C-alpha atoms as a printed R data frame, in Angstrom:
    type eleno elety resid chain resno      x       y       z
1   ATOM     1    CA   MET     A     1 34.102 -33.304 -14.596
2   ATOM     2    CA   ASN     A     2 36.579 -31.984 -17.164
3   ATOM     3    CA   GLY     A     3 38.306 -28.667 -16.580
4   ATOM     4    CA   VAL     A     4 41.504 -26.850 -15.693
5   ATOM     5    CA   LEU     A     5 43.339 -26.773 -12.354
6   ATOM     6    CA   PHE     A     6 45.397 -23.620 -11.842
7   ATOM     7    CA   VAL     A     7 48.157 -23.836  -9.242
8   ATOM     8    CA   LEU     A     8 50.749 -21.255  -8.262
9   ATOM     9    CA   PHE     A     9 53.570 -21.872  -5.791
10  ATOM    10    CA   PHE     A    10 51.390 -23.288  -3.036
11  ATOM    11    CA   PHE     A    11 51.426 -26.497  -1.094
12  ATOM    12    CA   PHE     A    12 48.393 -27.563   0.845
13  ATOM    13    CA   LEU     A    13 47.837 -30.609   2.993
14  ATOM    14    CA   MET     A    14 44.249 -31.689   3.372
15  ATOM    15    CA   ILE     A    15 43.488 -33.933   6.323
16  ATOM    16    CA   ARG     A    16 39.831 -34.669   5.683
17  ATOM    17    CA   ARG     A    17 37.766 -34.302   2.509
18  ATOM    18    CA   PRO     A    18 34.179 -33.070   2.798
19  ATOM    19    CA   PRO     A    19 31.302 -34.980   1.154
20  ATOM    20    CA   ARG     A    20 31.522 -35.300  -2.626
21  ATOM    21    CA   SER     A    21 29.657 -32.914  -4.854
22  ATOM    22    CA   THR     A    22 29.799 -31.514  -8.381
23  ATOM    23    CA   LEU     A    23 30.036 -28.040  -9.841
24  ATOM    24    CA   SER     A    24 27.253 -26.457 -11.812
25  ATOM    25    CA   SER     A    25 27.899 -25.551 -15.424
26  ATOM    26    CA   SER     A    26 30.206 -22.555 -16.083
27  ATOM    27    CA   SER     A    27 31.786 -22.460 -12.663
28  ATOM    28    CA   ALA     A    28 35.098 -21.956 -10.912
29  ATOM    29    CA   ALA     A    29 36.061 -23.219  -7.479
30  ATOM    30    CA   SER     A    30 38.989 -22.583  -5.165
31  ATOM    31    CA   ASP     A    31 40.321 -24.243  -2.055
32  ATOM    32    CA   VAL     A    32 39.643 -21.872   0.833
33  ATOM    33    CA   TYR     A    33 41.339 -21.578   4.191
34  ATOM    34    CA   LYS     A    34 40.762 -19.506   7.279
35  ATOM    35    CA   ARG     A    35 43.296 -16.704   7.661
36  ATOM    36    CA   GLN     A    36 43.665 -13.707   9.899
37  ATOM    37    CA   VAL     A    37 42.727 -10.413   8.261
38  ATOM    38    CA   HIS     A    38 46.253  -8.985   8.531
39  ATOM    39    CA   VAL     A    39 47.653 -12.014   6.665
40  ATOM    40    CA   ALA     A    40 44.930 -12.008   4.004
41  ATOM    41    CA   THR     A    41 45.851  -8.507   2.827
42  ATOM    42    CA   ASN     A    42 48.587 -10.184   0.739
43  ATOM    43    CA   HIS     A    43 46.285 -12.871  -0.646
44  ATOM    44    CA   GLY     A    44 42.871 -13.293  -2.204
45  ATOM    45    CA   VAL     A    45 39.704 -13.239  -0.086
46  ATOM    46    CA   PHE     A    46 36.274 -14.729  -0.787
47  ATOM    47    CA   VAL     A    47 32.999 -13.104   0.122
48  ATOM    48    CA   PRO     A    48 30.748 -16.089   0.904
49  ATOM    49    CA   CYS     A    49 27.009 -16.187   0.501
50  ATOM    50    CA   PRO     A    50 24.999 -15.913   3.750
51  ATOM    51    CA   GLN     A    51 24.272 -19.655   3.879
52  ATOM    52    CA   TRP     A    52 27.882 -20.741   3.141
53  ATOM    53    CA   ASN     A    53 28.406 -22.436   6.524
54  ATOM    54    CA   GLN     A    54 25.370 -24.659   6.083
55  ATOM    55    CA   GLN     A    55 26.401 -25.529   2.515
56  ATOM    56    CA   ALA     A    56 29.968 -26.355   3.563
57  ATOM    57    CA   SER     A    57 28.739 -28.849   6.137
58  ATOM    58    CA   THR     A    58 26.699 -30.876   3.651
59  ATOM    59    CA   ARG     A    59 28.546 -30.658   0.323
60  ATOM    60    CA   LEU     A    60 31.974 -30.102  -1.177
61  ATOM    61    CA   PHE     A    61 31.349 -26.602  -2.579
62  ATOM    62    CA   PHE     A    62 29.634 -23.499  -1.227
63  ATOM    63    CA   ASP     A    63 28.544 -20.384  -3.124
64  ATOM    64    CA   CYS     A    64 30.454 -17.109  -3.098
65  ATOM    65    CA   LYS     A    65 29.213 -13.615  -3.870
66  ATOM    66    CA   ALA     A    66 32.598 -12.185  -4.844
67  ATOM    67    CA   TYR     A    67 36.374 -12.441  -4.692
68  ATOM    68    CA   LYS     A    68 38.704  -9.656  -3.567
69  ATOM    69    CA   HIS     A    69 42.361  -9.536  -4.617
70  ATOM    70    CA   LYS     A    70 44.674  -8.347  -1.806
71  ATOM    71    CA   PRO     A    71 42.004  -6.199  -0.128
72  ATOM    72    CA   SER     A    72 42.538  -3.846   2.789
73  ATOM    73    CA   PRO     A    73 41.043  -4.737   6.205
74  ATOM    74    CA   GLU     A    74 38.418  -2.051   5.639
75  ATOM    75    CA   GLU     A    75 37.427  -3.561   2.274
76  ATOM    76    CA   MET     A    76 37.060  -7.007   3.843
77  ATOM    77    CA   GLU     A    77 34.814  -5.657   6.577
78  ATOM    78    CA   LEU     A    78 32.607  -3.595   4.283
79  ATOM    79    CA   SER     A    79 32.170  -6.391   1.721
80  ATOM    80    CA   GLY     A    80 31.089  -8.975   4.286
81  ATOM    81    CA   ALA     A    81 34.182 -11.144   3.839
82  ATOM    82    CA   VAL     A    82 34.914 -11.348   7.582
83  ATOM    83    CA   ILE     A    83 33.209 -14.546   8.794
84  ATOM    84    CA   SER     A    84 34.190 -14.205  12.460
85  ATOM    85    CA   GLU     A    85 36.281 -11.836  14.507
86  ATOM    86    CA   GLY     A    86 39.417 -11.107  12.503
87  ATOM    87    CA   VAL     A    87 39.021 -14.184  10.241
88  ATOM    88    CA   VAL     A    88 38.360 -14.448   6.497
89  ATOM    89    CA   LEU     A    89 38.303 -17.177   3.857
90  ATOM    90    CA   SER     A    90 41.410 -16.955   1.698
91  ATOM    91    CA   ASP     A    91 42.474 -18.553  -1.583
92  ATOM    92    CA   SER     A    92 44.874 -21.169  -2.896
93  ATOM    93    CA   CYS     A    93 44.739 -23.076  -6.186
94  ATOM    94    CA   PHE     A    94 41.528 -22.972  -8.196
95  ATOM    95    CA   PHE     A    95 39.644 -25.031 -10.783
96  ATOM    96    CA   PHE     A    96 37.345 -24.008 -13.599
97  ATOM    97    CA   ASP     A    97 35.195 -26.301 -15.688
98  ATOM    98    CA   TYR     A    98 35.367 -27.043 -19.413
99  ATOM    99    CA   SER     A    99 32.662 -24.575 -20.427
100 ATOM   100    CA   THR     A   100 34.575 -21.783 -18.668
101 ATOM   101    CA   SER     A   101 37.763 -22.769 -20.470
102 ATOM   102    CA   VAL     A   102 35.872 -22.445 -23.754
103 ATOM   103    CA   ILE     A   103 34.851 -18.899 -22.787
104 ATOM   104    CA   LEU     A   104 38.471 -17.992 -22.030
105 ATOM   105    CA   LEU     A   105 39.803 -19.593 -25.205
106 ATOM   106    CA   SER     A   106 37.184 -17.860 -27.358
107 ATOM   107    CA   TYR     A   107 38.026 -14.516 -25.776
108 ATOM   108    CA   PHE     A   108 41.733 -15.080 -26.360
109 ATOM   109    CA   LEU     A   109 41.248 -15.976 -30.020
110 ATOM   110    CA   GLN     A   110 38.611 -13.401 -30.904
111 ATOM   111    CA   GLU     A   111 39.379 -10.358 -28.750
112 ATOM   112    CA   MET     A   112 43.131 -10.792 -28.319
113 ATOM   113    CA   GLN     A   113 43.706 -12.276 -31.803
114 ATOM   114    CA   GLY     A   114 45.540 -15.190 -30.202
115 ATOM   115    CA   ARG     A   115 48.405 -12.969 -28.983
116 ATOM   116    CA   CYS     A   116 49.643 -12.292 -25.443
117 ATOM   117    CA   SER     A   117 50.377  -8.588 -25.918
118 ATOM   118    CA   VAL     A   118 49.417  -7.621 -22.361
119 ATOM   119    CA   GLU     A   119 49.255  -9.397 -19.023
120 ATOM   120    CA   LEU     A   120 45.927 -10.359 -17.492
121 ATOM   121    CA   ASP     A   121 46.073 -11.574 -13.899
122 ATOM   122    CA   ALA     A   122 44.879 -15.136 -13.253
123 ATOM   123    CA   TYR     A   123 43.523 -14.123  -9.858
124 ATOM   124    CA   GLY     A   124 42.959 -10.386 -10.135
125 ATOM   125    CA   ASP     A   125 41.306 -10.391 -13.578
126 ATOM   126    CA   PHE     A   126 39.705 -13.840 -13.583
127 ATOM   127    CA   LEU     A   127 38.396 -14.593 -10.089
128 ATOM   128    CA   GLN     A   128 37.364 -11.001  -9.379
129 ATOM   129    CA   ALA     A   129 34.964 -11.110 -12.324
130 ATOM   130    CA   LEU     A   130 33.078 -14.100 -10.906
131 ATOM   131    CA   GLY     A   131 30.330 -14.602  -8.357
132 ATOM   132    CA   THR     A   132 26.742 -13.487  -7.893
133 ATOM   133    CA   GLU     A   133 27.749  -9.956  -6.783
134 ATOM   134    CA   PRO     A   134 31.238  -9.214  -8.173
135 ATOM   135    CA   ASP     A   135 32.773  -5.866  -7.300
136 ATOM   136    CA   LEU     A   136 34.028  -4.573 -10.644
137 ATOM   137    CA   SER     A   137 35.736  -1.510  -9.184
138 ATOM   138    CA   TYR     A   138 39.041  -3.335  -9.727
139 ATOM   139    CA   LEU     A   139 38.671  -2.539 -13.437
140 ATOM   140    CA   GLY     A   140 39.774   0.998 -12.643
141 ATOM   141    CA   ASP     A   141 43.162  -0.183 -11.363
142 ATOM   142    CA   LEU     A   142 45.679  -0.043 -14.190
143 ATOM   143    CA   ILE     A   143 48.426  -2.655 -13.778
144 ATOM   144    CA   GLN     A   144 50.224  -1.724 -17.010
145 ATOM   145    CA   PRO     A   145 50.300   2.080 -17.425
146 ATOM   146    CA   SER     A   146 52.280   1.753 -20.680
147 ATOM   147    CA   HIS     A   147 49.152   0.335 -22.384
148 ATOM   148    CA   PRO     A   148 46.325   1.968 -20.393
149 ATOM   149    CA   GLY     A   149 43.632   2.028 -23.079
150 ATOM   150    CA   HIS     A   150 44.306  -1.423 -24.509
151 ATOM   151    CA   ILE     A   151 44.604  -3.217 -21.177
152 ATOM   152    CA   GLN     A   152 41.488  -1.499 -19.836
153 ATOM   153    CA   ASP     A   153 39.410  -2.580 -22.836
154 ATOM   154    CA   LEU     A   154 40.619  -6.183 -22.504
155 ATOM   155    CA   ARG     A   155 39.944  -6.314 -18.768
156 ATOM   156    CA   ILE     A   156 36.432  -4.952 -19.184
157 ATOM   157    CA   GLY     A   157 35.781  -7.323 -22.071
158 ATOM   158    CA   LEU     A   158 36.971 -10.304 -20.035
159 ATOM   159    CA   ALA     A   159 34.755  -9.324 -17.101
160 ATOM   160    CA   ASN     A   160 31.760  -9.130 -19.445
161 ATOM   161    CA   ALA     A   161 32.595 -12.535 -20.966
162 ATOM   162    CA   LEU     A   162 32.715 -14.101 -17.492
163 ATOM   163    CA   ALA     A   163 29.536 -12.417 -16.226
164 ATOM   164    CA   ASN     A   164 27.556 -15.663 -15.890
165 ATOM   165    CA   VAL     A   165 30.310 -17.832 -14.418
166 ATOM   166    CA   GLN     A   166 29.598 -18.859 -10.845
167 ATOM   167    CA   LEU     A   167 32.184 -18.811  -8.050
168 ATOM   168    CA   HIS     A   168 32.455 -21.480  -5.371
169 ATOM   169    CA   GLY     A   169 34.686 -22.213  -2.431
170 ATOM   170    CA   MET     A   170 35.867 -25.669  -1.417
171 ATOM   171    CA   TRP     A   171 36.104 -25.860   2.335
172 ATOM   172    CA   CYS     A   172 39.332 -27.494   3.548
173 ATOM   173    CA   GLU     A   173 38.867 -27.969   7.271
174 ATOM   174    CA   PRO     A   174 40.561 -29.327   9.265
175 ATOM   175    CA   SER     A   175 43.669 -28.707   7.207
176 ATOM   176    CA   ARG     A   176 47.072 -27.122   7.212
177 ATOM   177    CA   PHE     A   177 48.190 -24.513   4.689
178 ATOM   178    CA   TYR     A   178 51.818 -23.923   3.739
179 ATOM   179    CA   HIS     A   179 52.849 -21.057   1.531
180 ATOM   180    CA   ILE     A   180 56.090 -21.610  -0.394
181 ATOM   181    CA   GLY     A   181 56.400 -18.422  -2.375
182 ATOM   182    CA   THR     A   182 59.723 -16.976  -1.232
183 ATOM   183    CA   VAL     A   183 63.271 -18.276  -0.887
184 ATOM   184    CA   LYS     A   184 63.048 -17.833   2.886
185 ATOM   185    CA   GLU     A   185 59.872 -19.928   3.065
186 ATOM   186    CA   TYR     A   186 61.340 -22.623   0.802
187 ATOM   187    CA   ILE     A   187 64.481 -22.947   2.939
188 ATOM   188    CA   SER     A   188 62.666 -22.940   6.269
189 ATOM   189    CA   HIS     A   189 60.165 -25.614   5.191
190 ATOM   190    CA   LEU     A   190 62.727 -27.963   3.598
191 ATOM   191    CA   THR     A   191 65.328 -27.715   6.345
192 ATOM   192    CA   GLY     A   192 62.887 -28.772   9.048
193 ATOM   193    CA   GLN     A   193 62.498 -25.387  10.704
194 ATOM   194    CA   THR     A   194 58.708 -25.730  10.488
195 ATOM   195    CA   SER     A   195 56.309 -28.666  10.890
196 ATOM   196    CA   PHE     A   196 56.006 -29.017   7.093
197 ATOM   197    CA   LEU     A   197 58.240 -32.103   6.687
198 ATOM   198    CA   LYS     A   198 56.822 -33.889   9.709
199 ATOM   199    CA   GLU     A   199 53.234 -33.475   8.570
200 ATOM   200    CA   CYS     A   200 54.129 -34.626   5.058
201 ATOM   201    CA   GLY     A   201 55.714 -37.783   6.458
202 ATOM   202    CA   ALA     A   202 59.123 -36.901   4.995
203 ATOM   203    CA   GLN     A   203 62.449 -37.533   6.647
204 ATOM   204    CA   GLN     A   204 63.847 -34.569   8.507
205 ATOM   205    CA   PRO     A   205 65.358 -32.953   6.573
206 ATOM   206    CA   PRO     A   206 65.210 -34.782   3.221
207 ATOM   207    CA   ASN     A   207 68.535 -35.803   1.703
208 ATOM   208    CA   LEU     A   208 68.115 -37.551  -1.628
209 ATOM   209    CA   PRO     A   209 70.107 -39.703  -2.118
210 ATOM   210    CA   PRO     A   210 70.621 -40.302   1.641
211 ATOM   211    CA   LYS     A   211 74.220 -39.106   1.331
212 ATOM   212    CA   PRO     A   212 75.434 -36.809  -1.450
213 ATOM   213    CA   VAL     A   213 77.987 -38.251  -3.855
214 ATOM   214    CA   SER     A   214 81.665 -37.798  -2.885
215 ATOM   215    CA   LEU     A   215 81.199 -36.389   0.615
216 ATOM   216    CA   GLU     A   216 84.794 -37.238   1.471
217 ATOM   217    CA   ASP     A   217 86.376 -34.405   3.515
218 ATOM   218    CA   SER     A   218 83.271 -32.245   2.974
219 ATOM   219    CA   THR     A   219 80.953 -30.688   5.547
220 ATOM   220    CA   VAL     A   220 77.208 -30.071   5.212
221 ATOM   221    CA   GLY     A   221 75.785 -27.911   7.996
222 ATOM   222    CA   GLU     A   222 72.645 -28.845   9.879
223 ATOM   223    CA   PRO     A   223 69.838 -28.171   9.535
224 ATOM   224    CA   GLY     A   224 70.167 -28.517   5.794
225 ATOM   225    CA   CYS     A   225 68.649 -30.201   2.775
226 ATOM   226    CA   THR     A   226 70.607 -31.803  -0.063
227 ATOM   227    CA   MET     A   227 68.726 -33.303  -3.006
228 ATOM   228    CA   ASP     A   228 70.434 -35.164  -5.870
229 ATOM   229    CA   CYS     A   229 73.752 -33.308  -5.769
230 ATOM   230    CA   PHE     A   230 77.349 -34.112  -6.646
231 ATOM   231    CA   ILE     A   231 79.505 -32.689  -3.873
232 ATOM   232    CA   GLU     A   232 83.236 -33.036  -4.392
233 ATOM   233    CA   PRO     A   233 85.883 -33.317  -1.626
234 ATOM   234    CA   GLY     A   234 86.724 -30.337   0.540
235 ATOM   235    CA   VAL     A   235 83.352 -28.598   0.213
236 ATOM   236    CA   THR     A   236 81.814 -26.681   3.112
237 ATOM   237    CA   ILE     A   237 78.072 -25.970   3.057
238 ATOM   238    CA   GLY     A   238 76.739 -23.730   5.810
239 ATOM   239    CA   GLU     A   239 73.792 -24.514   8.030
240 ATOM   240    CA   GLY     A   240 70.260 -23.810   6.859
241 ATOM   241    CA   CYS     A   241 71.053 -24.367   3.161
242 ATOM   242    CA   VAL     A   242 69.016 -26.094   0.466
243 ATOM   243    CA   THR     A   243 71.221 -27.562  -2.249
244 ATOM   244    CA   GLU     A   244 69.296 -29.257  -5.037
245 ATOM   245    CA   PHE     A   245 70.145 -30.832  -8.396
246 ATOM   246    CA   SER     A   246 73.582 -29.223  -8.454
247 ATOM   247    CA   SER     A   247 77.274 -29.986  -8.704
248 ATOM   248    CA   ILE     A   248 79.556 -28.344  -6.142
249 ATOM   249    CA   GLY     A   249 83.229 -28.217  -7.134
250 ATOM   250    CA   ALA     A   250 86.049 -29.238  -4.807
251 ATOM   251    CA   HIS     A   251 87.019 -26.891  -1.949
252 ATOM   252    CA   SER     A   252 84.026 -24.626  -2.525
253 ATOM   253    CA   VAL     A   253 82.283 -22.774   0.282
254 ATOM   254    CA   VAL     A   254 78.539 -22.125   0.442
255 ATOM   255    CA   GLY     A   255 77.484 -19.670   3.136
256 ATOM   256    CA   GLN     A   256 74.638 -20.296   5.535
257 ATOM   257    CA   CYS     A   257 70.975 -19.996   4.530
258 ATOM   258    CA   CYS     A   258 71.610 -20.287   0.771
259 ATOM   259    CA   LEU     A   259 69.504 -21.867  -1.961
260 ATOM   260    CA   VAL     A   260 71.635 -23.483  -4.675
261 ATOM   261    CA   SER     A   261 69.486 -24.915  -7.457
262 ATOM   262    CA   HIS     A   262 70.360 -26.532 -10.822
263 ATOM   263    CA   THR     A   263 73.849 -25.055 -10.691
264 ATOM   264    CA   CYS     A   264 77.431 -26.119 -11.418
265 ATOM   265    CA   LEU     A   265 79.775 -24.328  -9.025
266 ATOM   266    CA   PRO     A   266 83.392 -24.578 -10.203
267 ATOM   267    CA   GLU     A   267 86.248 -25.510  -7.872
268 ATOM   268    CA   ARG     A   268 87.033 -23.099  -5.033
269 ATOM   269    CA   SER     A   269 83.799 -21.142  -5.457
270 ATOM   270    CA   ASN     A   270 82.819 -18.929  -2.556
271 ATOM   271    CA   LEU     A   271 79.110 -18.185  -2.222
272 ATOM   272    CA   PRO     A   272 78.258 -15.599   0.473
273 ATOM   273    CA   PRO     A   273 75.532 -16.300   3.072
274 ATOM   274    CA   HIS     A   274 71.864 -15.678   2.258
275 ATOM   275    CA   CYS     A   275 72.204 -16.108  -1.517
276 ATOM   276    CA   PHE     A   276 70.002 -17.696  -4.141
277 ATOM   277    CA   ILE     A   277 71.720 -19.005  -7.260
278 ATOM   278    CA   GLN     A   278 70.131 -20.906 -10.118
279 ATOM   279    CA   ILE     A   279 71.919 -21.488 -13.404
280 ATOM   280    CA   ARG     A   280 70.194 -23.917 -15.717
281 ATOM   281    CA   ASP     A   281 72.614 -26.493 -17.111
282 ATOM   282    CA   ARG     A   282 71.198 -29.142 -19.440
283 ATOM   283    CA   SER     A   283 74.104 -31.477 -18.627
284 ATOM   284    CA   LEU     A   284 72.861 -31.942 -15.027
């Protein structure tokens, strides 16, 4: 089936795939994972149809009534999203088929005149409009007060355009879900502070190449992760750092728990602990 896969900064490891199946026409589907209610308040939550458990056991996709974007615990309970005590089905990346992409493209060209003058949310404004019983109360939440009338008209128009698009969940169980959406999460996963590297079959922690160039008289703290870097003599890199695709000048100091990405640090640089620095340099 032709379509579009939409992925944000997620990584998911699927251990077993359910039986194969296909989507119906004009549909969207998302990987779903079990999460505790208190965690799901910062993510998206699916409201499954009553027979979802039976569907998930026999085919790849199951039907969903609605999708809630960052709902409160009370909203999850009232909407029927809680599938067992304190557990809901939460989102990850999602897919929509070709016919749905045509709907979106037509809306963009006709209603928005092919211009991105306002921001429409890929999860909040797209997935929330789908399903057999979508809760359209989200249309009253203005995310861009500077253009209240314009954004409201576009959001309502998009919801109407997507009215007949079905919503499905793709059950990933057993599985393991890793969220890499913050600097802290990125560092902890890549420096071996979680089970992420072990379950991916990667060396702990990854150092690519195995030893950074010119490590003479330099110190790299452990745990740490160094990927494709030029590290000159006399450099000290603190523990818990991720240094990737960068050049570190001689006698520089990088404090602990830093993320240094695509950066050229000149000689005798001194980067304090707990910093994130990224300076794009086309020469790297």
